[in-house]
Short mmCIF file of N, CA and C in Angstrom, two decimals:
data_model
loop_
_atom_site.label_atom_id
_atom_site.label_comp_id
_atom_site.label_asym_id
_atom_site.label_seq_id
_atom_site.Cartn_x
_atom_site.Cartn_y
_atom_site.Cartn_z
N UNK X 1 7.41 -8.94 -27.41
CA UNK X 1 8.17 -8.15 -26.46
C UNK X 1 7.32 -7.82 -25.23
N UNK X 2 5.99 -7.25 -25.54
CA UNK X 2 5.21 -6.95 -24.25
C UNK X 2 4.57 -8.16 -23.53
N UNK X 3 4.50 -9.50 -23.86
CA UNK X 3 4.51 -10.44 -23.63
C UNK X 3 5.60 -10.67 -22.49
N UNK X 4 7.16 -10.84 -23.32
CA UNK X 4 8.46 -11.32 -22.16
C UNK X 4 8.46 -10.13 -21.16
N UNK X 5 7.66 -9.16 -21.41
CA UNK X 5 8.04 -7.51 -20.27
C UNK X 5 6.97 -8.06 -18.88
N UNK X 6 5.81 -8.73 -19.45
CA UNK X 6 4.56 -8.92 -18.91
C UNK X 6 5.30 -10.32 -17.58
N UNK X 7 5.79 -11.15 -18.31
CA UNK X 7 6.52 -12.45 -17.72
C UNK X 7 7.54 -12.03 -17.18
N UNK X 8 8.61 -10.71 -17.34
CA UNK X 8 9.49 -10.44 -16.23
C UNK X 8 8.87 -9.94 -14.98
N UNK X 9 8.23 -8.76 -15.02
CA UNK X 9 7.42 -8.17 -14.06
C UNK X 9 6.96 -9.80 -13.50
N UNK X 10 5.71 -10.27 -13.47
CA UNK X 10 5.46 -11.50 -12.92
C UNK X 10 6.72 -11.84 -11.93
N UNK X 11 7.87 -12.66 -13.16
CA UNK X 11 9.31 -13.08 -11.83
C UNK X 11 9.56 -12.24 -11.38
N UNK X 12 9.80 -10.58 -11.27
CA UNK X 12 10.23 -10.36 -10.35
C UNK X 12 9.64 -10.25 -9.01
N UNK X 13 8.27 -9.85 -9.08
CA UNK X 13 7.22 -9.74 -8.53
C UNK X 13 7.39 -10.95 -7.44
N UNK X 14 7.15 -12.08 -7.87
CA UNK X 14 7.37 -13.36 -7.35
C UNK X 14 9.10 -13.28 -6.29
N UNK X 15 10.55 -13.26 -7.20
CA UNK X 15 11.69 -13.03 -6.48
C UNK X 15 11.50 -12.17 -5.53
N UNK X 16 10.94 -11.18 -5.66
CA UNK X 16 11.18 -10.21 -4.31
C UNK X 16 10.80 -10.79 -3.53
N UNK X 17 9.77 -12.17 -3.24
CA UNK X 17 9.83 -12.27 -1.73
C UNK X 17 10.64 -13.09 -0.97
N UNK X 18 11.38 -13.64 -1.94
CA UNK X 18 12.23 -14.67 -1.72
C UNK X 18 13.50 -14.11 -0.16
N UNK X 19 13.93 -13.39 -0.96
CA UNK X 19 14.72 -12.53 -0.04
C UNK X 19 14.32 -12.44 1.21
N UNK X 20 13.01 -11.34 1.08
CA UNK X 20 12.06 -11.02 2.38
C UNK X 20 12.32 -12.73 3.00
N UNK X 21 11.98 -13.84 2.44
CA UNK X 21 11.12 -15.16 3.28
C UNK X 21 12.36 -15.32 3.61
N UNK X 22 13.74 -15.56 3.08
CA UNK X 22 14.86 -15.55 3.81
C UNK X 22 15.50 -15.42 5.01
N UNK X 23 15.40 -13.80 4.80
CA UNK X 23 15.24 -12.96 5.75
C UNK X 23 14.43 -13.19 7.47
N UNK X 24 13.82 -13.03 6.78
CA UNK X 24 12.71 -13.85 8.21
C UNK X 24 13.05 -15.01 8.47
N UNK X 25 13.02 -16.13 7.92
CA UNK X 25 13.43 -17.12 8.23
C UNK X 25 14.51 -17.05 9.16
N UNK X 26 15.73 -16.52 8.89
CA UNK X 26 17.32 -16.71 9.35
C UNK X 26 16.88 -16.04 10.86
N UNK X 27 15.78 -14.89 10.89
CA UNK X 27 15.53 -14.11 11.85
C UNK X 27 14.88 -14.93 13.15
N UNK X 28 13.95 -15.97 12.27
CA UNK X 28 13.45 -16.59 13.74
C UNK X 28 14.14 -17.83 14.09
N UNK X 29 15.41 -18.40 13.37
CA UNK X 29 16.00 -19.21 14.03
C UNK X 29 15.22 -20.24 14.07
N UNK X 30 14.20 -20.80 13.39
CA UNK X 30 13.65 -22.23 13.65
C UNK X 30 12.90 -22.80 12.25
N UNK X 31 12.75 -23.83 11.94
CA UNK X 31 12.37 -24.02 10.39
C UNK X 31 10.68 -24.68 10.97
N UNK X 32 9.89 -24.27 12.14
CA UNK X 32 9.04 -24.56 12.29
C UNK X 32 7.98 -23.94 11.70
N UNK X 33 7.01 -24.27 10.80
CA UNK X 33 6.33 -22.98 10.13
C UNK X 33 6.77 -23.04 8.63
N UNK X 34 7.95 -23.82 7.94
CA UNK X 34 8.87 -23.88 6.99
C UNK X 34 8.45 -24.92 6.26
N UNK X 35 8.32 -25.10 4.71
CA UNK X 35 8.04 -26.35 4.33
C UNK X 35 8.42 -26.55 3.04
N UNK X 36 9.18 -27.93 3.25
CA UNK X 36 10.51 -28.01 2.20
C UNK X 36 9.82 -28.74 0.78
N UNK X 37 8.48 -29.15 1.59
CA UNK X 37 7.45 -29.26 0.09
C UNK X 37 7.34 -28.28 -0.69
N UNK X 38 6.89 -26.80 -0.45
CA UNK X 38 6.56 -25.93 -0.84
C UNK X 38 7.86 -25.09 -1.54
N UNK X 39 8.98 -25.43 -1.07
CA UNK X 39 10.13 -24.59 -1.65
C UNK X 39 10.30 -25.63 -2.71
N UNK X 40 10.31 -26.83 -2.96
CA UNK X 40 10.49 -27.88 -4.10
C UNK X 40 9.45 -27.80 -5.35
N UNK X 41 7.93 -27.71 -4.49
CA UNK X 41 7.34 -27.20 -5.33
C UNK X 41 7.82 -25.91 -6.56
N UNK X 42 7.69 -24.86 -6.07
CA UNK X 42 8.26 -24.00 -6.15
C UNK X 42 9.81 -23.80 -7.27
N UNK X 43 10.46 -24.79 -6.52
CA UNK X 43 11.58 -25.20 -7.42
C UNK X 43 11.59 -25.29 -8.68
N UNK X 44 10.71 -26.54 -8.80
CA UNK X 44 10.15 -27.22 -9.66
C UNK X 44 9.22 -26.21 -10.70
N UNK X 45 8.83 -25.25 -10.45
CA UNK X 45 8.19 -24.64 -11.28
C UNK X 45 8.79 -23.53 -12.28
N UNK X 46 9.95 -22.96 -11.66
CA UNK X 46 10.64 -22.42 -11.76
C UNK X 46 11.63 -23.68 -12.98
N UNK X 47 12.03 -24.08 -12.89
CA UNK X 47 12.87 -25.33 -13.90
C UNK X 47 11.86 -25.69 -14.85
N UNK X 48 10.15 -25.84 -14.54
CA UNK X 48 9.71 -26.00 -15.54
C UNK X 48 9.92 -24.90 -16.60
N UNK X 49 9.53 -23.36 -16.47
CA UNK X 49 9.29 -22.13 -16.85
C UNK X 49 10.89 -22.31 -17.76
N UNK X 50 12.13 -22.26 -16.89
CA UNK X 50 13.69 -22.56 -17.73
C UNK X 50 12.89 -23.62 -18.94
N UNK X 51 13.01 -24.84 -18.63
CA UNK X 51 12.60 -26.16 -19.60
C UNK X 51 11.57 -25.53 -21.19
N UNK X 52 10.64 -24.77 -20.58
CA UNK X 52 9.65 -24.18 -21.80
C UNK X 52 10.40 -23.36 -22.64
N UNK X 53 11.03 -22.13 -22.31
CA UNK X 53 11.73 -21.48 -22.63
C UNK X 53 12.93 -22.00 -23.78
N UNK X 54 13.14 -22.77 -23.39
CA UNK X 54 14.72 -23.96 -23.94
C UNK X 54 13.98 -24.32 -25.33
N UNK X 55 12.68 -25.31 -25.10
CA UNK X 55 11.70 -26.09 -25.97
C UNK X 55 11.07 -24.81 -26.99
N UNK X 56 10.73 -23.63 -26.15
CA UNK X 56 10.38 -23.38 -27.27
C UNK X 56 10.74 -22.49 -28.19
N UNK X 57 12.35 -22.41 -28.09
CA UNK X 57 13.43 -21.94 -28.32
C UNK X 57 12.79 -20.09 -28.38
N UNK X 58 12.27 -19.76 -27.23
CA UNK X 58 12.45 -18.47 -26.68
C UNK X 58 13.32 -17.69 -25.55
N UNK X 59 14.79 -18.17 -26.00
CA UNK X 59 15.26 -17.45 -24.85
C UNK X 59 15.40 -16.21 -25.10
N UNK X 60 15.44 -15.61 -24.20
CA UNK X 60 15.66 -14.62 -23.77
C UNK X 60 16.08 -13.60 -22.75
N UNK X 61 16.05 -12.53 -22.38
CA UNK X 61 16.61 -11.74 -21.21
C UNK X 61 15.91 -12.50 -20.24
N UNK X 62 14.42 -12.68 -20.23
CA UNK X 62 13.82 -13.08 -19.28
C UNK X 62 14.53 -14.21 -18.48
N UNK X 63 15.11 -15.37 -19.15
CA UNK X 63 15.51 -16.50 -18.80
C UNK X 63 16.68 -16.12 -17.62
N UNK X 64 17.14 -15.05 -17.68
CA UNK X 64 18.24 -14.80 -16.46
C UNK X 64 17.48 -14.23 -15.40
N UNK X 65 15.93 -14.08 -15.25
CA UNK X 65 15.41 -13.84 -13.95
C UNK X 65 14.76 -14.79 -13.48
N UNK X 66 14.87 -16.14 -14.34
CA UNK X 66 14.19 -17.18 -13.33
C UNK X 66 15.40 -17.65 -12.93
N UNK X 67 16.80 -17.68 -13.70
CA UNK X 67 18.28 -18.32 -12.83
C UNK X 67 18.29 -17.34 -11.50
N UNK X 68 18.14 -16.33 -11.36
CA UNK X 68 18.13 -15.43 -10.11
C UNK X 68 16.94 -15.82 -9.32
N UNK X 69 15.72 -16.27 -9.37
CA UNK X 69 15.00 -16.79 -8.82
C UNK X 69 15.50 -17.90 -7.97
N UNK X 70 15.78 -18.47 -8.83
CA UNK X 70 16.09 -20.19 -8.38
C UNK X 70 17.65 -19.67 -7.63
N UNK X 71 18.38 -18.77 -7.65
CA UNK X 71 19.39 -18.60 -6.84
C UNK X 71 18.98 -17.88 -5.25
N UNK X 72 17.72 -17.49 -5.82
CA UNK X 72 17.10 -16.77 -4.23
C UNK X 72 16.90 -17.95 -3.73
N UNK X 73 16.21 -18.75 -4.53
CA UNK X 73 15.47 -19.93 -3.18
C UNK X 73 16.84 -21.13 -2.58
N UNK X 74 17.76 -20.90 -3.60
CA UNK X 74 19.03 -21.39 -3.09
C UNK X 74 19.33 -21.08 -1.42
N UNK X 75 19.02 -20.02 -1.36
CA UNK X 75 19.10 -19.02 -0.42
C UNK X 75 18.39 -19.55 0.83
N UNK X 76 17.19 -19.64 0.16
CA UNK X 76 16.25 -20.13 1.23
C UNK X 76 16.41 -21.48 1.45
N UNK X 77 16.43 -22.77 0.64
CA UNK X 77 17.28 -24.13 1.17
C UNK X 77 18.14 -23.97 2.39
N UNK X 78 19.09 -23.01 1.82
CA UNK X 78 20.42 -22.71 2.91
C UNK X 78 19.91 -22.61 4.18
N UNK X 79 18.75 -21.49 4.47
CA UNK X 79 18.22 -21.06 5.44
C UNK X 79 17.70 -21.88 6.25
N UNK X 80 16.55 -23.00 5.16
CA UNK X 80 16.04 -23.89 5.89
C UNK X 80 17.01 -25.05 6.52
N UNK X 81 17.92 -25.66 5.88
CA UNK X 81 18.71 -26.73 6.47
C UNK X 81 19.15 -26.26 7.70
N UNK X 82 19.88 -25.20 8.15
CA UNK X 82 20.28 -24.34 8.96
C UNK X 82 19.53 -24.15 10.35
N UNK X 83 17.96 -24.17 9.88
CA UNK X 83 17.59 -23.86 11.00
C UNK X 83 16.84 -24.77 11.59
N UNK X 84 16.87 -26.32 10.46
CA UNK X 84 16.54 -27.79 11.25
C UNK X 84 17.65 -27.82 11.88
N UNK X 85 19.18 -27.54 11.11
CA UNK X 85 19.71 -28.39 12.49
C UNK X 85 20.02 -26.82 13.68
N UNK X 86 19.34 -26.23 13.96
CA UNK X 86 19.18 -25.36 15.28
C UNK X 86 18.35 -26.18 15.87
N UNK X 87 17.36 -26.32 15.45
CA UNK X 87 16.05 -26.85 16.02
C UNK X 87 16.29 -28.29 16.55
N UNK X 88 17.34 -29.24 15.77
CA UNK X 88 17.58 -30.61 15.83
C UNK X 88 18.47 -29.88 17.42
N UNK X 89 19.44 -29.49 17.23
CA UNK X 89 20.33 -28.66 18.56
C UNK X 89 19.41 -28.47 19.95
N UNK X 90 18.68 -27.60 19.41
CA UNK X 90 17.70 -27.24 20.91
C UNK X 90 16.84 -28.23 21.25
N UNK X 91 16.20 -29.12 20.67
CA UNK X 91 15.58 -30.19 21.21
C UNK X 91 16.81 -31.49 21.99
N UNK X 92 18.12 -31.25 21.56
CA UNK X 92 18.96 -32.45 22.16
C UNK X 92 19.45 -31.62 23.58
N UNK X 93 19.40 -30.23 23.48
CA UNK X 93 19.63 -29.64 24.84
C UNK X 93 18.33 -30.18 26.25
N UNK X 94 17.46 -30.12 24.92
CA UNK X 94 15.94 -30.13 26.60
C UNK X 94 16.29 -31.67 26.95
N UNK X 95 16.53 -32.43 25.46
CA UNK X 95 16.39 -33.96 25.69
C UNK X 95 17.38 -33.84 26.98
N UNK X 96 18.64 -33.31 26.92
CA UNK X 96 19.48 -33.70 28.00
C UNK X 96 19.66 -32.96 29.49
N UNK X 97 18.70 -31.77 29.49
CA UNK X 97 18.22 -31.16 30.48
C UNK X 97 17.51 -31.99 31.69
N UNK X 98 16.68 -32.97 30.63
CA UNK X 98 15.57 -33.50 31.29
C UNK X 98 16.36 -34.75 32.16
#
């Protein structure tokens, strides 16, 4: 038990910034600074942590704060696609300025 208490704290610890990076993100309008390696990474680690859990037939409460995890960074995908194509947008404005 103080084990899965020890591993929630951890995810949430981790989720809370998800939001925050969101947040900011949507705020500066540009995915420059953004890296879709690092959110896959990320991804990916998160699906591993689900995958262990499954295998080693410990589910538990915990297992619904890495699905909320992985629904934050959902979040953040959203954010990022969003603000390539701003960025794809404002570079075809200068292109046609020029």
């Amino acid at each position: 038990m103080a084990a899965e208490i020890l591993e929630a704290i951890m995810l949430v610890c981790f989720g809370l910034s998800w939001p925050m990076n969101a947040l900011k993100s949507y705020r500066a309008r540009t995915a420059a600074g953004a890296s879709w390696q690092f959110l896959t990474l990320i991804c990916l680690g998160y699906i591993a942590g689900i995958a262990a859990k499954f295998c080693s037939g410990s589910i538990s409460w915990v297992l619904a704060v890495y699905f909320i995890n992985l629904a934050c960074l959902a979040v953040n995908w959203g954010v990022y696609f969003r603000n390539k194509k701003l960025d794809a947008a404002e570079a075809a404005e200068k292109q046609a300025a020029a």
